[in-house]
């Protein structure tokens, strides 16, 4: 029987549904290394889904075997159960199927809807933009407000408004372009997609909204960090900060397509403070510990699901 395994998975799911995201959301260290923090958030989301679905599945299949693989094989091959099958077992199996279908279905639906929206926005923009002299891979949009954004996908599009080109000097404009290139190069939209789906599938779960907001902030900080590596000039941090403030203070923020990633997209104040007063880098030992914790979060539910019952 598998009651201890199901209980362990349920406890892990409860921890990952609220206390762990709350602690990570309030922590200060993610701003010191956004990439490591993004890995941790991805691990929390995946391990949480595995844990809650696994707990239900393990409890539901308990009468058929002493481990999940054994019980699953017994059901697939039509072998009779070793113990009495009660109503709570059927309820658990039904809930596991419904929750798995909802999470995977919402993820697939979010992907399709987002891809369709991006394709429509890209097609509309391609009708009105022209090559931007400031950057060979960017397109210029005639609009008075300073706006810069990118639309990721198979055919990415980096757009600068004429207002942005007019407002910024050459160094600031290069900083904006480098920020948007970072979004495209590291595929930051893929980091966001699971949390968009999580929030849509479980809107009553506070951790879902908290995780989505945190990941949006972190991808912008990560893009800032990567942009700084390619910038030249005496004060690249101040240059990028001024460009972000210019874009955020304009009335054009609402002109950015909903499917885009924009230089002033999230956590503007926190990012500017971080650029002007950078926190110390995360020590190598702390980075290794955080990545090890992320790995353990994925390993524990996997082991509990595949190993013999506790």
Short mmCIF file of N, CA and C in Angstrom, two decimals, residues 108-283:
data_model
loop_
_atom_site.label_atom_id
_atom_site.label_comp_id
_atom_site.label_asym_id
_atom_site.label_seq_id
_atom_site.Cartn_x
_atom_site.Cartn_y
_atom_site.Cartn_z
N UNK A 108 -1.35 24.19 -23.01
CA UNK A 108 -1.43 24.12 -24.48
C UNK A 108 -2.27 25.25 -25.04
N UNK A 109 -3.39 25.55 -24.38
CA UNK A 109 -4.26 26.62 -24.85
C UNK A 109 -3.56 27.97 -24.75
N UNK A 110 -2.82 28.19 -23.66
CA UNK A 110 -2.08 29.45 -23.52
C UNK A 110 -1.03 29.59 -24.61
N UNK A 111 -0.37 28.48 -24.92
CA UNK A 111 0.64 28.50 -25.99
C UNK A 111 -0.01 28.87 -27.33
N UNK A 112 -1.12 28.22 -27.64
CA UNK A 112 -1.79 28.47 -28.93
C UNK A 112 -2.29 29.90 -29.00
N UNK A 113 -2.96 30.35 -27.94
CA UNK A 113 -3.49 31.72 -27.94
C UNK A 113 -2.39 32.76 -28.04
N UNK A 114 -1.31 32.55 -27.28
CA UNK A 114 -0.21 33.50 -27.31
C UNK A 114 0.46 33.52 -28.67
N UNK A 115 0.68 32.33 -29.25
CA UNK A 115 1.29 32.27 -30.58
C UNK A 115 0.40 32.94 -31.62
N UNK A 116 -0.91 32.73 -31.52
CA UNK A 116 -1.83 33.35 -32.47
C UNK A 116 -1.83 34.87 -32.32
N UNK A 117 -1.82 35.34 -31.07
CA UNK A 117 -1.81 36.78 -30.83
C UNK A 117 -0.53 37.41 -31.34
N UNK A 118 0.59 36.75 -31.07
CA UNK A 118 1.87 37.28 -31.56
C UNK A 118 1.91 37.32 -33.08
N UNK A 119 1.40 36.27 -33.70
CA UNK A 119 1.40 36.26 -35.17
C UNK A 119 0.54 37.40 -35.72
N UNK A 120 -0.62 37.64 -35.10
CA UNK A 120 -1.48 38.73 -35.57
C UNK A 120 -0.81 40.09 -35.37
N UNK A 121 -0.21 40.29 -34.19
CA UNK A 121 0.48 41.55 -33.93
C UNK A 121 1.65 41.75 -34.90
N UNK A 122 2.39 40.66 -35.15
CA UNK A 122 3.53 40.77 -36.06
C UNK A 122 3.07 41.13 -37.47
N UNK A 123 2.00 40.49 -37.94
CA UNK A 123 1.50 40.78 -39.28
C UNK A 123 1.02 42.22 -39.41
N UNK A 124 0.36 42.72 -38.36
CA UNK A 124 -0.10 44.10 -38.40
C UNK A 124 1.06 45.08 -38.37
N UNK A 125 2.04 44.80 -37.53
CA UNK A 125 3.18 45.71 -37.43
C UNK A 125 4.01 45.72 -38.70
N UNK A 126 4.15 44.58 -39.33
CA UNK A 126 4.96 44.53 -40.55
C UNK A 126 4.39 45.38 -41.68
N UNK A 127 3.11 45.73 -41.55
CA UNK A 127 2.49 46.60 -42.55
C UNK A 127 2.90 48.06 -42.38
N UNK A 128 3.32 48.44 -41.17
CA UNK A 128 3.55 49.86 -40.90
C UNK A 128 4.97 50.18 -40.46
N UNK A 129 5.80 49.18 -40.21
CA UNK A 129 7.16 49.47 -39.79
C UNK A 129 8.10 49.48 -40.99
N UNK A 130 9.27 50.03 -40.76
CA UNK A 130 10.32 50.04 -41.78
C UNK A 130 11.65 49.80 -41.08
N UNK A 131 12.70 49.44 -41.80
CA UNK A 131 13.99 49.21 -41.16
C UNK A 131 14.45 50.40 -40.34
N UNK A 132 15.00 50.13 -39.18
CA UNK A 132 15.47 51.20 -38.30
C UNK A 132 16.95 51.45 -38.54
N UNK A 133 17.32 52.68 -38.86
CA UNK A 133 18.75 52.97 -39.08
C UNK A 133 19.60 52.70 -37.85
N UNK A 134 18.98 52.78 -36.66
CA UNK A 134 19.75 52.63 -35.42
C UNK A 134 20.23 51.20 -35.20
N UNK A 135 19.52 50.21 -35.74
CA UNK A 135 19.88 48.81 -35.51
C UNK A 135 19.42 48.00 -36.71
N UNK A 136 20.29 47.19 -37.29
CA UNK A 136 19.92 46.45 -38.51
C UNK A 136 18.83 45.42 -38.28
N UNK A 137 18.70 44.91 -37.05
CA UNK A 137 17.69 43.89 -36.80
C UNK A 137 16.41 44.45 -36.20
N UNK A 138 16.30 45.78 -36.12
CA UNK A 138 15.13 46.42 -35.54
C UNK A 138 14.27 47.05 -36.63
N UNK A 139 13.02 47.34 -36.28
CA UNK A 139 12.10 48.01 -37.18
C UNK A 139 11.61 49.29 -36.51
N UNK A 140 11.39 50.30 -37.34
CA UNK A 140 10.99 51.61 -36.84
C UNK A 140 9.49 51.79 -37.02
N UNK A 141 8.82 52.18 -35.93
CA UNK A 141 7.38 52.44 -35.94
C UNK A 141 7.15 53.93 -35.73
N UNK A 142 6.42 54.55 -36.64
CA UNK A 142 6.13 55.98 -36.50
C UNK A 142 5.11 56.18 -35.38
N UNK A 143 5.60 56.60 -34.23
CA UNK A 143 4.74 56.84 -33.08
C UNK A 143 5.45 57.85 -32.18
N UNK A 144 4.75 58.88 -31.69
CA UNK A 144 5.44 59.94 -30.94
C UNK A 144 5.93 59.52 -29.57
N UNK A 145 5.30 58.52 -28.96
CA UNK A 145 5.70 58.10 -27.61
C UNK A 145 6.93 57.20 -27.70
N UNK A 146 7.84 57.33 -26.74
CA UNK A 146 9.02 56.45 -26.73
C UNK A 146 8.66 55.03 -26.31
N UNK A 147 8.65 54.13 -27.26
CA UNK A 147 8.24 52.75 -27.03
C UNK A 147 9.27 51.83 -27.67
N UNK A 148 9.61 50.75 -26.95
CA UNK A 148 10.49 49.71 -27.51
C UNK A 148 10.00 48.37 -26.99
N UNK A 149 9.88 47.42 -27.87
CA UNK A 149 9.43 46.09 -27.45
C UNK A 149 9.87 45.06 -28.49
N UNK A 150 9.75 43.83 -28.11
CA UNK A 150 10.03 42.74 -29.05
C UNK A 150 8.89 41.74 -28.99
N UNK A 151 8.60 41.12 -30.12
CA UNK A 151 7.60 40.05 -30.20
C UNK A 151 8.37 38.77 -30.51
N UNK A 152 8.47 37.86 -29.52
CA UNK A 152 9.24 36.63 -29.75
C UNK A 152 8.49 35.64 -30.61
N UNK A 153 9.15 34.58 -30.97
CA UNK A 153 8.53 33.56 -31.79
C UNK A 153 9.48 33.07 -32.86
N UNK A 154 8.94 32.32 -33.82
CA UNK A 154 9.76 31.78 -34.90
C UNK A 154 10.33 32.90 -35.76
N UNK A 155 9.57 33.99 -35.92
CA UNK A 155 10.05 35.17 -36.65
C UNK A 155 10.00 36.37 -35.71
N UNK A 156 11.00 36.52 -34.85
CA UNK A 156 10.95 37.60 -33.86
C UNK A 156 11.00 38.97 -34.51
N UNK A 157 10.41 39.92 -33.81
CA UNK A 157 10.34 41.29 -34.32
C UNK A 157 10.73 42.24 -33.20
N UNK A 158 11.72 43.08 -33.45
CA UNK A 158 12.17 44.09 -32.49
C UNK A 158 11.75 45.45 -33.03
N UNK A 159 10.99 46.18 -32.24
CA UNK A 159 10.37 47.43 -32.73
C UNK A 159 10.80 48.60 -31.85
N UNK A 160 11.20 49.67 -32.50
CA UNK A 160 11.48 50.95 -31.85
C UNK A 160 10.54 52.00 -32.42
N UNK A 161 9.99 52.84 -31.57
CA UNK A 161 9.16 53.92 -32.08
C UNK A 161 10.03 55.10 -32.46
N UNK A 162 9.50 55.92 -33.35
CA UNK A 162 10.24 57.13 -33.72
C UNK A 162 10.41 58.05 -32.52
N UNK A 163 9.43 58.03 -31.60
CA UNK A 163 9.56 58.81 -30.38
C UNK A 163 10.71 58.34 -29.52
N UNK A 164 10.93 57.03 -29.46
CA UNK A 164 12.06 56.49 -28.70
C UNK A 164 13.38 56.92 -29.32
N UNK A 165 13.47 56.82 -30.63
CA UNK A 165 14.71 57.22 -31.32
C UNK A 165 14.98 58.71 -31.10
N UNK A 166 13.94 59.53 -31.10
CA UNK A 166 14.12 60.97 -30.91
C UNK A 166 14.49 61.32 -29.47
N UNK A 167 13.95 60.60 -28.51
CA UNK A 167 14.15 60.92 -27.09
C UNK A 167 15.53 60.52 -26.59
N UNK A 168 16.07 59.41 -27.09
CA UNK A 168 17.28 58.85 -26.51
C UNK A 168 18.51 59.21 -27.35
N UNK A 169 19.66 59.28 -26.66
CA UNK A 169 20.91 59.44 -27.40
C UNK A 169 21.35 58.07 -27.90
N UNK A 170 22.46 58.04 -28.60
CA UNK A 170 22.90 56.79 -29.23
C UNK A 170 23.19 55.70 -28.21
N UNK A 171 23.83 56.04 -27.11
CA UNK A 171 24.16 55.05 -26.09
C UNK A 171 22.90 54.48 -25.43
N UNK A 172 21.95 55.34 -25.13
CA UNK A 172 20.71 54.89 -24.52
C UNK A 172 19.91 54.01 -25.47
N UNK A 173 19.90 54.39 -26.74
CA UNK A 173 19.18 53.58 -27.72
C UNK A 173 19.85 52.21 -27.87
N UNK A 174 21.17 52.18 -27.85
CA UNK A 174 21.87 50.90 -27.91
C UNK A 174 21.54 50.04 -26.70
N UNK A 175 21.35 50.67 -25.54
CA UNK A 175 21.00 49.92 -24.33
C UNK A 175 19.61 49.30 -24.46
N UNK A 176 18.67 50.06 -25.02
CA UNK A 176 17.32 49.54 -25.21
C UNK A 176 17.33 48.36 -26.18
N UNK A 177 18.04 48.51 -27.28
CA UNK A 177 18.11 47.43 -28.27
C UNK A 177 18.77 46.19 -27.66
N UNK A 178 19.81 46.38 -26.86
CA UNK A 178 20.49 45.25 -26.23
C UNK A 178 19.55 44.53 -25.25
N UNK A 179 18.74 45.29 -24.54
CA UNK A 179 17.76 44.69 -23.62
C UNK A 179 16.77 43.82 -24.37
N UNK A 180 16.23 44.32 -25.45
CA UNK A 180 15.26 43.54 -26.22
C UNK A 180 15.91 42.35 -26.90
N UNK A 181 17.13 42.49 -27.36
CA UNK A 181 17.85 41.35 -27.94
C UNK A 181 18.06 40.25 -26.90
N UNK A 182 18.27 40.66 -25.65
CA UNK A 182 18.45 39.67 -24.59
C UNK A 182 17.19 38.85 -24.39
N UNK A 183 16.02 39.51 -24.43
CA UNK A 183 14.76 38.77 -24.33
C UNK A 183 14.66 37.72 -25.43
N UNK A 184 15.01 38.10 -26.63
CA UNK A 184 14.88 37.19 -27.77
C UNK A 184 15.92 36.08 -27.71
N UNK A 185 17.15 36.42 -27.35
CA UNK A 185 18.22 35.43 -27.36
C UNK A 185 18.00 34.35 -26.31
N UNK A 186 17.46 34.72 -25.16
CA UNK A 186 17.28 33.75 -24.08
C UNK A 186 15.85 33.21 -24.01
N UNK A 187 15.02 33.58 -24.96
CA UNK A 187 13.66 33.04 -25.05
C UNK A 187 12.89 33.23 -23.74
N UNK A 188 12.88 34.44 -23.25
CA UNK A 188 12.25 34.71 -21.95
C UNK A 188 10.75 34.44 -21.96
N UNK A 189 10.13 34.48 -23.12
CA UNK A 189 8.70 34.19 -23.16
C UNK A 189 8.40 32.76 -22.73
N UNK A 190 9.37 31.85 -22.90
CA UNK A 190 9.16 30.47 -22.48
C UNK A 190 9.24 30.34 -20.97
N UNK A 191 10.01 31.19 -20.31
CA UNK A 191 10.03 31.20 -18.85
C UNK A 191 8.67 31.62 -18.29
N UNK A 192 8.02 32.55 -19.00
CA UNK A 192 6.75 33.10 -18.51
C UNK A 192 5.56 32.18 -18.77
N UNK A 193 5.59 31.44 -19.87
CA UNK A 193 4.42 30.69 -20.29
C UNK A 193 3.87 29.73 -19.23
N UNK A 194 4.69 28.91 -18.54
CA UNK A 194 4.11 28.01 -17.54
C UNK A 194 3.38 28.74 -16.42
N UNK A 195 3.83 29.94 -16.08
CA UNK A 195 3.22 30.66 -14.97
C UNK A 195 1.96 31.40 -15.42
N UNK A 196 1.91 31.77 -16.70
CA UNK A 196 0.65 32.28 -17.24
C UNK A 196 -0.42 31.19 -17.18
N UNK A 197 -0.01 29.97 -17.56
CA UNK A 197 -0.95 28.84 -17.52
C UNK A 197 -1.33 28.48 -16.10
N UNK A 198 -0.34 28.49 -15.18
CA UNK A 198 -0.60 28.16 -13.78
C UNK A 198 -1.62 29.13 -13.19
N UNK A 199 -1.43 30.42 -13.45
CA UNK A 199 -2.36 31.42 -12.91
C UNK A 199 -3.74 31.27 -13.51
N UNK A 200 -3.81 30.93 -14.81
CA UNK A 200 -5.11 30.75 -15.45
C UNK A 200 -5.81 29.49 -14.96
N UNK A 201 -5.04 28.42 -14.71
CA UNK A 201 -5.64 27.16 -14.29
C UNK A 201 -6.05 27.18 -12.83
N UNK A 202 -5.29 27.89 -11.99
CA UNK A 202 -5.56 27.90 -10.54
C UNK A 202 -5.63 29.35 -10.05
N UNK A 203 -6.64 30.11 -10.48
CA UNK A 203 -6.71 31.53 -10.10
C UNK A 203 -6.93 31.76 -8.62
N UNK A 204 -7.47 30.75 -7.90
CA UNK A 204 -7.72 30.92 -6.47
C UNK A 204 -6.46 30.70 -5.65
N UNK A 205 -5.39 30.23 -6.27
CA UNK A 205 -4.15 29.95 -5.55
C UNK A 205 -3.29 31.21 -5.52
N UNK A 206 -3.06 31.82 -4.35
CA UNK A 206 -2.28 33.06 -4.30
C UNK A 206 -0.88 32.90 -4.87
N UNK A 207 -0.30 31.72 -4.70
CA UNK A 207 1.08 31.51 -5.18
C UNK A 207 1.17 31.64 -6.69
N UNK A 208 0.09 31.35 -7.41
CA UNK A 208 0.13 31.41 -8.87
C UNK A 208 0.37 32.84 -9.34
N UNK A 209 -0.40 33.78 -8.80
CA UNK A 209 -0.21 35.18 -9.19
C UNK A 209 1.13 35.71 -8.71
N UNK A 210 1.55 35.31 -7.51
CA UNK A 210 2.83 35.76 -6.98
C UNK A 210 3.98 35.25 -7.84
N UNK A 211 3.89 34.00 -8.26
CA UNK A 211 4.96 33.43 -9.08
C UNK A 211 5.02 34.12 -10.44
N UNK A 212 3.88 34.36 -11.04
CA UNK A 212 3.86 35.02 -12.35
C UNK A 212 4.49 36.41 -12.27
N UNK A 213 4.12 37.18 -11.24
CA UNK A 213 4.67 38.53 -11.09
C UNK A 213 6.18 38.48 -10.85
N UNK A 214 6.62 37.53 -10.03
CA UNK A 214 8.05 37.42 -9.73
C UNK A 214 8.84 37.05 -10.97
N UNK A 215 8.33 36.14 -11.78
CA UNK A 215 9.05 35.71 -12.97
C UNK A 215 9.10 36.85 -13.99
N UNK A 216 8.02 37.62 -14.12
CA UNK A 216 8.04 38.77 -15.02
C UNK A 216 9.12 39.77 -14.61
N UNK A 217 9.23 40.01 -13.31
CA UNK A 217 10.25 40.92 -12.82
C UNK A 217 11.66 40.38 -13.09
N UNK A 218 11.83 39.09 -12.85
CA UNK A 218 13.16 38.51 -12.99
C UNK A 218 13.63 38.46 -14.45
N UNK A 219 12.72 38.20 -15.40
CA UNK A 219 13.17 38.17 -16.79
C UNK A 219 13.60 39.56 -17.25
N UNK A 220 12.95 40.60 -16.72
CA UNK A 220 13.39 41.95 -17.07
C UNK A 220 14.76 42.25 -16.47
N UNK A 221 14.98 41.83 -15.22
CA UNK A 221 16.29 42.04 -14.60
C UNK A 221 17.37 41.25 -15.32
N UNK A 222 17.02 40.04 -15.73
CA UNK A 222 17.98 39.23 -16.47
C UNK A 222 18.32 39.89 -17.81
N UNK A 223 17.33 40.44 -18.49
CA UNK A 223 17.59 41.14 -19.75
C UNK A 223 18.46 42.37 -19.51
N UNK A 224 18.23 43.07 -18.39
CA UNK A 224 19.10 44.21 -18.05
C UNK A 224 20.54 43.75 -17.89
N UNK A 225 20.72 42.65 -17.15
CA UNK A 225 22.09 42.16 -16.90
C UNK A 225 22.79 41.79 -18.20
N UNK A 226 22.07 41.09 -19.06
CA UNK A 226 22.70 40.67 -20.32
C UNK A 226 22.98 41.88 -21.21
N UNK A 227 22.09 42.85 -21.19
CA UNK A 227 22.31 44.05 -22.00
C UNK A 227 23.57 44.79 -21.56
N UNK A 228 23.81 44.84 -20.25
CA UNK A 228 24.98 45.57 -19.74
C UNK A 228 26.28 44.98 -20.27
N UNK A 229 26.30 43.68 -20.54
CA UNK A 229 27.54 43.04 -21.01
C UNK A 229 27.98 43.56 -22.37
N UNK A 230 27.02 43.99 -23.17
CA UNK A 230 27.35 44.41 -24.54
C UNK A 230 27.46 45.92 -24.69
N UNK A 231 27.22 46.66 -23.61
CA UNK A 231 27.23 48.12 -23.72
C UNK A 231 28.62 48.68 -23.53
N UNK A 232 28.89 49.74 -24.24
CA UNK A 232 30.15 50.47 -24.10
C UNK A 232 29.82 51.87 -23.58
N UNK A 233 30.84 52.53 -23.08
CA UNK A 233 30.61 53.88 -22.57
C UNK A 233 31.01 53.96 -21.11
N UNK A 234 31.09 55.17 -20.59
CA UNK A 234 31.58 55.35 -19.22
C UNK A 234 30.61 54.87 -18.14
N UNK A 235 29.31 54.97 -18.37
CA UNK A 235 28.32 54.62 -17.34
C UNK A 235 27.19 53.80 -17.95
N UNK A 236 27.42 52.57 -18.31
CA UNK A 236 26.37 51.78 -18.96
C UNK A 236 25.14 51.57 -18.07
N UNK A 237 25.35 51.44 -16.76
CA UNK A 237 24.20 51.24 -15.87
C UNK A 237 23.29 52.46 -15.85
N UNK A 238 23.90 53.63 -15.74
CA UNK A 238 23.10 54.86 -15.74
C UNK A 238 22.44 55.08 -17.10
N UNK A 239 23.13 54.72 -18.15
CA UNK A 239 22.57 54.86 -19.50
C UNK A 239 21.32 54.01 -19.65
N UNK A 240 21.39 52.74 -19.24
CA UNK A 240 20.23 51.87 -19.35
C UNK A 240 19.11 52.32 -18.42
N UNK A 241 19.45 52.77 -17.22
CA UNK A 241 18.43 53.24 -16.28
C UNK A 241 17.67 54.44 -16.85
N UNK A 242 18.37 55.36 -17.46
CA UNK A 242 17.70 56.53 -18.04
C UNK A 242 16.78 56.12 -19.19
N UNK A 243 17.22 55.15 -19.98
CA UNK A 243 16.37 54.68 -21.07
C UNK A 243 15.10 54.02 -20.54
N UNK A 244 15.23 53.25 -19.47
CA UNK A 244 14.05 52.59 -18.88
C UNK A 244 13.09 53.63 -18.33
N UNK A 245 13.62 54.62 -17.64
CA UNK A 245 12.76 55.68 -17.07
C UNK A 245 12.06 56.45 -18.18
N UNK A 246 12.76 56.73 -19.24
CA UNK A 246 12.15 57.45 -20.36
C UNK A 246 10.98 56.66 -20.94
N UNK A 247 11.19 55.36 -21.16
CA UNK A 247 10.13 54.53 -21.72
C UNK A 247 8.97 54.38 -20.75
N UNK A 248 9.27 54.23 -19.46
CA UNK A 248 8.22 54.02 -18.46
C UNK A 248 7.42 55.29 -18.21
N UNK A 249 8.06 56.45 -18.34
CA UNK A 249 7.37 57.70 -18.04
C UNK A 249 6.54 58.22 -19.19
N UNK A 250 6.60 57.56 -20.33
CA UNK A 250 5.86 58.03 -21.49
C UNK A 250 4.43 57.54 -21.44
N UNK A 251 3.59 58.20 -22.19
CA UNK A 251 2.19 57.77 -22.28
C UNK A 251 2.03 56.59 -23.21
N UNK A 252 3.15 56.15 -23.81
CA UNK A 252 3.06 55.09 -24.79
C UNK A 252 3.11 53.70 -24.22
N UNK A 253 3.21 53.54 -22.87
CA UNK A 253 3.26 52.22 -22.30
C UNK A 253 2.09 51.35 -22.70
N UNK A 254 0.93 51.98 -22.81
CA UNK A 254 -0.24 51.22 -23.20
C UNK A 254 -0.28 50.85 -24.66
N UNK A 255 0.68 51.38 -25.45
CA UNK A 255 0.73 51.07 -26.87
C UNK A 255 1.48 49.78 -27.17
N UNK A 256 2.11 49.19 -26.15
CA UNK A 256 2.86 47.96 -26.36
C UNK A 256 1.90 46.80 -26.49
N UNK A 257 2.03 45.95 -27.51
CA UNK A 257 1.13 44.80 -27.64
C UNK A 257 1.21 43.89 -26.42
N UNK A 258 0.09 43.28 -26.10
CA UNK A 258 0.03 42.42 -24.92
C UNK A 258 0.93 41.20 -25.05
N UNK A 259 1.26 40.81 -26.26
CA UNK A 259 2.09 39.62 -26.48
C UNK A 259 3.58 39.94 -26.49
N UNK A 260 3.94 41.20 -26.28
CA UNK A 260 5.33 41.63 -26.42
C UNK A 260 6.04 41.67 -25.08
N UNK A 261 7.36 41.70 -25.14
CA UNK A 261 8.21 41.97 -23.99
C UNK A 261 8.82 43.35 -24.20
N UNK A 262 8.58 44.26 -23.25
CA UNK A 262 8.98 45.66 -23.42
C UNK A 262 10.04 46.04 -22.41
N UNK A 263 10.84 47.03 -22.77
CA UNK A 263 11.93 47.47 -21.91
C UNK A 263 11.40 48.04 -20.60
N UNK A 264 10.20 48.59 -20.60
CA UNK A 264 9.59 49.12 -19.39
C UNK A 264 8.42 48.24 -18.96
N UNK A 265 8.57 46.94 -19.15
CA UNK A 265 7.44 46.04 -18.95
C UNK A 265 7.09 45.74 -17.52
N UNK A 266 8.03 45.72 -16.59
CA UNK A 266 7.72 45.31 -15.22
C UNK A 266 8.78 45.84 -14.26
N UNK A 267 8.35 46.10 -13.02
CA UNK A 267 9.25 46.43 -11.91
C UNK A 267 10.24 47.53 -12.27
N UNK A 268 9.74 48.62 -12.83
CA UNK A 268 10.63 49.68 -13.31
C UNK A 268 11.44 50.28 -12.16
N UNK A 269 10.78 50.60 -11.06
CA UNK A 269 11.48 51.23 -9.94
C UNK A 269 12.57 50.31 -9.40
N UNK A 270 12.22 49.04 -9.17
CA UNK A 270 13.19 48.09 -8.62
C UNK A 270 14.37 47.91 -9.56
N UNK A 271 14.11 47.89 -10.85
CA UNK A 271 15.19 47.70 -11.81
C UNK A 271 16.11 48.91 -11.86
N UNK A 272 15.53 50.09 -11.81
CA UNK A 272 16.36 51.30 -11.85
C UNK A 272 17.23 51.38 -10.60
N UNK A 273 16.64 51.10 -9.44
CA UNK A 273 17.42 51.10 -8.20
C UNK A 273 18.55 50.07 -8.28
N UNK A 274 18.22 48.91 -8.82
CA UNK A 274 19.21 47.84 -8.94
C UNK A 274 20.33 48.23 -9.90
N UNK A 275 20.02 48.97 -10.95
CA UNK A 275 21.04 49.40 -11.90
C UNK A 275 21.95 50.47 -11.30
N UNK A 276 21.35 51.40 -10.57
CA UNK A 276 22.13 52.52 -10.03
C UNK A 276 22.88 52.14 -8.76
N UNK A 277 22.34 51.20 -8.01
CA UNK A 277 23.00 50.72 -6.78
C UNK A 277 23.02 49.20 -6.84
N UNK A 278 23.86 48.62 -7.68
CA UNK A 278 23.83 47.17 -7.91
C UNK A 278 24.16 46.39 -6.64
N UNK A 279 23.37 45.36 -6.35
CA UNK A 279 23.69 44.50 -5.21
C UNK A 279 24.92 43.66 -5.52
N UNK A 280 25.61 43.17 -4.51
CA UNK A 280 26.78 42.32 -4.78
C UNK A 280 26.36 41.03 -5.45
N UNK A 281 27.19 40.50 -6.32
CA UNK A 281 26.84 39.23 -6.98
C UNK A 281 26.64 38.12 -5.96
N UNK A 282 25.83 37.18 -6.31
CA UNK A 282 25.60 36.03 -5.43
C UNK A 282 26.87 35.19 -5.40
N UNK A 283 27.37 34.85 -4.21
CA UNK A 283 28.59 34.02 -4.14
C UNK A 283 28.39 32.69 -4.84
#
